[in-house]
Amino acid sequence: MSTIAFIGTGIMGKPMAVNLQKAGYQLVFSEHFNQVPTDLIAAGGIAFPTPKAATEQADYIILMLPNTPQVEEVLFGKSGVEEALTAGKVVIDMSSISPIETKQFAARVKESGAEYLDAPVSGGEVGAINAALTIMVGGKESSFEKAKPLFEVMGKNITLVGESGAGQICKVANQIIVALNIEAVSEALVFASKAGADPARVREALMGGFANSKILEVHGDRMIKGTFDPGFKIALHQKDLNLAISGAKTLGVSLPNTVMAQGLFDQCVAMGGEGWDHSAMIRAIEQLADHEIRK
């Protein structure tokens, strides 16, 4: 079994690492920023002080980090991954970051003789725990086939979208759809509740029809119960929508509803909700309606 340097063991990264360990892979970690969770070490993981030191031990290097600057720092900063790259190693960035900078990172990694895949994911914490993530991959087909056994341990719907950067482009598109679905479910439940219907029963009825979706199923339940502990933080979804909006300006594309959804997330942040789960967008709709669906 290959050795994997897994860098980024947060809400999403930790369960992904757990699933790789359960599948028999040897995992090594970097403690350059945070201490590695003790259960990953107890399961056989080994901690090293820097990304470089972890990369030296690994065949694959998986990154699951919050944003573009963190990925750049881990890859190319002092004692970073780049300093230990050699031919045959594969860097897999599963973070959600800028498609433009992803292409630059890929070119720089390839100069070392190593391979690079951008492979952002969708499915949230639940998908990560259940090894049911959707994985959108950009890079060479040969690199994709080489890494596919790892992807199959972490996800279910695994697609090579295109060349380097295509995975990140796909993830931005995914985040547009998710945000607008959250907004639609929020509006529907607030409308139903203020009109006098039980939002829980409305959701149950809608799940049997054409309006059903994963958002209605999973996040609709969160909205009704008011359980907004983050599976995916509003701040992170804002970051992804910023990528969409800035990319749209460059391309000359109008994304009016994406801009509106970002405004609702901004409203949540103003309410102190930067760290809420993104399903808490409903709180902005509730504030506008002067009505909460939870009794």
Coordinates of C-alpha atoms in Angstrom, one line a residue:
M1 CA 0.0 0.0 0.0
S2 CA 1.2 3.5 -0.8
T3 CA 2.1 6.1 1.8
I4 CA 0.1 9.3 1.8
A5 CA 1.0 12.6 3.3
F6 CA -2.3 14.1 4.3
I7 CA -2.2 17.8 5.0
G8 CA -5.3 19.5 6.4
T9 CA -7.3 17.5 9.0
G10 CA -10.2 19.8 9.7
I11 CA -14.0 19.2 9.4
M12 CA -13.7 17.5 6.0
G13 CA -10.1 16.4 6.0
K14 CA -10.1 14.4 9.2
P15 CA -12.8 11.9 8.1
M16 CA -11.3 11.6 4.7
A17 CA -8.0 10.7 6.4
V18 CA -9.8 8.2 8.6
N19 CA -11.3 6.4 5.6
L20 CA -7.9 6.1 4.0
Q21 CA -6.4 4.6 7.2
K22 CA -9.3 2.1 7.4
A23 CA -8.5 1.1 3.8
G24 CA -5.0 0.2 4.9
Y25 CA -3.0 3.2 3.7
Q26 CA -0.1 4.5 5.8
L27 CA -0.7 8.1 6.5
V28 CA 1.8 10.7 7.5
F29 CA 0.9 14.3 8.6
S30 CA 2.5 17.7 9.0
E31 CA 2.3 19.6 12.3
H32 CA 3.5 22.9 10.8
F33 CA 0.2 24.6 11.7
N34 CA -1.9 22.4 13.9
Q35 CA -1.3 19.3 16.0
V36 CA -2.6 16.1 14.3
P37 CA -5.7 14.7 15.9
T38 CA -4.7 12.1 18.4
D39 CA -7.1 9.4 17.0
L40 CA -5.3 9.6 13.6
I41 CA -2.0 9.0 15.4
A42 CA -3.5 6.2 17.4
A43 CA -4.6 4.5 14.2
G44 CA -1.0 4.4 12.9
G45 CA -0.5 7.9 11.5
I46 CA 2.9 9.5 11.9
A47 CA 3.4 13.2 12.5
F48 CA 6.3 15.2 11.0
P49 CA 7.2 18.9 11.7
T50 CA 6.8 20.3 8.1
P51 CA 5.1 19.6 4.8
K52 CA 8.6 18.9 3.3
A53 CA 9.3 16.2 5.9
A54 CA 5.9 14.5 5.4
T55 CA 6.3 14.6 1.6
E56 CA 9.7 12.9 1.8
Q57 CA 8.0 9.8 3.2
A58 CA 5.1 9.8 0.8
D59 CA 4.0 8.6 -2.7
Y60 CA 0.9 10.8 -2.7
I61 CA 0.5 14.2 -1.1
I62 CA -3.2 15.2 -0.4
L63 CA -4.1 18.7 0.6
M64 CA -7.4 19.6 2.2
L65 CA -7.0 23.3 3.1
P66 CA -9.3 26.3 3.5
N67 CA -8.2 28.6 0.7
T68 CA -5.7 29.5 -2.1
P69 CA -3.1 31.2 0.1
Q70 CA -2.9 28.2 2.5
V71 CA -2.4 25.8 -0.5
E72 CA 0.3 28.0 -1.9
E73 CA 2.1 28.3 1.4
V74 CA 2.0 24.5 2.0
L75 CA 3.2 23.8 -1.5
F76 CA 5.8 26.5 -2.1
G77 CA 6.6 28.1 1.3
K78 CA 9.7 27.4 3.4
S79 CA 10.0 23.7 4.1
G80 CA 7.0 23.2 1.8
V81 CA 6.0 20.2 -0.3
E82 CA 7.9 21.4 -3.4
E83 CA 11.2 21.0 -1.6
A84 CA 10.7 17.2 -1.4
L85 CA 9.0 16.5 -4.7
T86 CA 10.6 14.0 -7.1
A87 CA 9.5 12.1 -10.2
G88 CA 6.6 9.7 -9.5
K89 CA 5.1 11.5 -6.5
V90 CA 1.5 12.8 -7.0
V91 CA 0.2 16.0 -5.5
I92 CA -3.6 15.9 -5.1
D93 CA -5.2 19.2 -4.0
M94 CA -8.7 18.4 -2.7
S95 CA -9.2 22.0 -1.4
S96 CA -11.6 24.4 -3.1
I97 CA -9.4 27.2 -4.5
S98 CA -8.9 29.5 -7.5
P99 CA -9.0 27.7 -10.9
I100 CA -6.5 30.3 -12.3
E101 CA -3.9 29.8 -9.5
T102 CA -4.5 26.0 -9.6
K103 CA -3.2 26.0 -13.2
Q104 CA -0.1 27.9 -12.1
F105 CA 0.4 25.5 -9.1
A106 CA 0.1 22.5 -11.4
A107 CA 2.7 23.9 -13.9
R108 CA 5.2 24.5 -11.1
V109 CA 4.7 21.1 -9.5
K110 CA 5.2 19.4 -12.9
E111 CA 8.5 21.2 -13.3
S112 CA 9.8 19.0 -10.4
G113 CA 8.8 15.8 -12.3
A114 CA 5.9 15.1 -10.0
E115 CA 2.3 14.9 -11.1
Y116 CA -0.6 17.2 -10.0
L117 CA -4.3 16.7 -9.8
D118 CA -6.9 19.2 -8.6
A119 CA -9.7 17.2 -7.0
P120 CA -12.1 19.3 -5.0
V121 CA -15.1 17.6 -3.4
S122 CA -18.7 18.1 -2.6
G123 CA -20.9 16.3 0.0
G124 CA -19.9 18.1 3.2
E125 CA -19.0 16.5 6.5
V126 CA -21.6 13.8 6.1
G127 CA -20.2 12.8 2.7
A128 CA -16.7 12.8 4.0
I129 CA -17.6 10.6 7.0
N130 CA -19.6 8.1 4.8
A131 CA -17.0 8.0 2.0
A132 CA -19.7 9.3 -0.3
L133 CA -18.1 12.5 -1.6
T134 CA -18.4 13.7 -5.2
I135 CA -14.9 14.2 -6.5
M136 CA -14.3 16.5 -9.5
V137 CA -10.8 16.0 -10.9
G138 CA -8.6 18.1 -13.2
G139 CA -5.3 16.7 -14.7
K140 CA -3.8 14.1 -16.9
E141 CA -5.8 10.9 -17.4
S142 CA -2.8 8.8 -16.5
S143 CA -2.4 10.6 -13.2
F144 CA -6.1 10.3 -12.6
E145 CA -6.0 6.5 -13.1
K146 CA -3.0 6.3 -10.8
A147 CA -4.9 8.1 -8.0
K148 CA -8.3 6.6 -8.6
P149 CA -8.0 3.9 -6.0
L150 CA -7.5 6.6 -3.3
F151 CA -10.5 8.5 -4.6
E152 CA -12.7 5.4 -4.5
V153 CA -11.9 5.1 -0.7
M154 CA -13.2 8.7 -0.1
G155 CA -16.0 9.1 -2.6
K156 CA -18.7 7.6 -4.9
N157 CA -19.1 9.9 -7.9
I158 CA -15.6 10.4 -9.2
T159 CA -15.2 12.2 -12.6
L160 CA -12.2 13.4 -14.6
V161 CA -13.6 16.7 -15.8
G162 CA -10.6 17.8 -17.9
E163 CA -7.1 19.2 -17.7
S164 CA -5.6 21.0 -14.7
G165 CA -8.0 23.6 -13.3
A166 CA -11.1 21.8 -14.6
G167 CA -11.9 20.2 -11.3
Q168 CA -11.8 23.6 -9.6
I169 CA -14.0 25.1 -12.3
C170 CA -16.5 22.3 -11.7
K171 CA -16.4 22.9 -8.0
V172 CA -17.2 26.6 -8.4
A173 CA -20.2 25.6 -10.6
N174 CA -21.2 23.1 -7.9
Q175 CA -21.1 25.8 -5.2
I176 CA -23.3 28.1 -7.3
I177 CA -26.0 25.4 -7.5
V178 CA -25.7 24.5 -3.8
A179 CA -26.0 28.1 -2.7
L180 CA -29.1 28.8 -4.8
N181 CA -30.7 25.5 -3.7
I182 CA -30.2 26.5 0.0
E183 CA -31.7 29.9 -0.8
A184 CA -34.7 28.3 -2.5
V185 CA -35.4 25.8 0.3
S186 CA -35.0 28.7 2.8
E187 CA -37.6 30.8 1.0
A188 CA -40.0 27.9 0.7
L189 CA -39.9 26.9 4.3
V190 CA -40.2 30.5 5.6
F191 CA -43.1 31.1 3.3
A192 CA -44.9 27.9 4.3
S193 CA -44.4 28.5 8.0
K194 CA -45.5 32.2 7.9
A195 CA -48.6 31.1 5.9
G196 CA -49.5 28.8 8.8
A197 CA -48.3 25.4 7.6
D198 CA -46.0 23.1 9.6
P199 CA -42.6 23.4 7.8
A200 CA -41.6 19.9 8.9
R201 CA -44.6 18.4 7.2
V202 CA -44.2 20.6 4.2
R203 CA -40.6 19.4 3.8
E204 CA -41.8 15.8 4.2
A205 CA -44.4 16.3 1.4
L206 CA -42.0 18.0 -0.9
M207 CA -39.5 15.2 -0.6
G208 CA -41.9 12.9 -2.5
G209 CA -42.1 15.2 -5.5
F210 CA -40.1 17.0 -8.2
A211 CA -38.8 19.6 -5.7
N212 CA -36.9 17.0 -3.8
S213 CA -33.1 17.5 -3.5
K214 CA -30.2 16.7 -1.2
I215 CA -30.5 20.2 0.1
L216 CA -34.1 19.8 1.0
E217 CA -33.4 16.4 2.6
V218 CA -30.3 17.3 4.6
H219 CA -30.3 21.1 5.1
G220 CA -34.0 21.3 5.2
D221 CA -33.9 19.1 8.3
R222 CA -31.1 21.4 9.8
M223 CA -33.2 24.5 9.1
I224 CA -36.3 23.0 10.9
K225 CA -34.3 21.8 13.9
G226 CA -32.0 24.8 14.0
T227 CA -28.9 22.7 14.1
F228 CA -26.3 25.0 12.5
D229 CA -23.1 23.5 13.8
P230 CA -20.9 23.6 10.7
G231 CA -20.6 20.8 8.3
F232 CA -19.6 23.5 5.8
K233 CA -19.1 27.0 7.2
I234 CA -20.7 30.1 5.7
A235 CA -17.3 31.7 5.5
L236 CA -16.0 28.9 3.2
H237 CA -19.1 29.1 1.0
Q238 CA -18.6 32.8 0.7
K239 CA -15.0 32.2 -0.4
D240 CA -16.3 29.8 -3.2
L241 CA -18.9 32.3 -4.3
N242 CA -16.3 35.0 -4.5
L243 CA -14.4 32.8 -6.9
A244 CA -17.6 32.5 -9.0
I245 CA -18.3 36.2 -9.0
S246 CA -14.8 37.3 -9.7
G247 CA -14.5 34.7 -12.4
A248 CA -17.8 35.8 -13.9
K249 CA -16.5 39.4 -14.2
T250 CA -13.4 38.2 -16.0
L251 CA -15.5 36.1 -18.4
G252 CA -18.2 38.8 -18.9
V253 CA -20.9 36.5 -17.5
S254 CA -23.8 37.7 -15.3
L255 CA -24.6 35.7 -12.2
P256 CA -27.4 37.7 -10.6
N257 CA -28.7 35.0 -8.2
T258 CA -25.2 34.1 -7.1
V259 CA -24.7 37.7 -6.1
M260 CA -28.0 37.7 -4.2
A261 CA -27.0 34.5 -2.4
Q262 CA -23.7 36.0 -1.4
G263 CA -25.6 39.0 -0.1
L264 CA -27.7 36.7 2.1
F265 CA -24.5 35.0 3.4
D266 CA -23.1 38.5 4.1
Q267 CA -26.3 39.2 6.2
C268 CA -25.7 36.1 8.2
V269 CA -22.1 37.2 8.9
A270 CA -23.4 40.5 10.1
M271 CA -25.6 38.5 12.5
G272 CA -22.4 36.8 13.8
G273 CA -22.8 33.7 11.7
E274 CA -19.5 33.4 9.8
G275 CA -18.9 30.0 11.5
W276 CA -22.5 28.7 11.0
D277 CA -23.3 25.9 8.7
H278 CA -24.3 27.3 5.2
S279 CA -27.8 26.0 5.7
A280 CA -28.2 28.9 8.2
M281 CA -28.8 31.1 5.2
I282 CA -32.4 30.7 6.3
R283 CA -31.7 33.0 9.2
A284 CA -31.2 35.8 6.8
I285 CA -34.6 35.0 5.0
E286 CA -36.2 34.7 8.5
Q287 CA -34.9 38.1 9.4
L288 CA -36.3 39.7 6.2
A289 CA -39.6 38.0 6.9
D290 CA -39.6 38.9 10.6
H291 CA -40.5 35.2 11.2
E292 CA -38.7 32.2 12.5
I293 CA -39.8 28.7 11.5
R294 CA -38.6 27.1 14.7
K295 CA -41.2 27.3 17.5

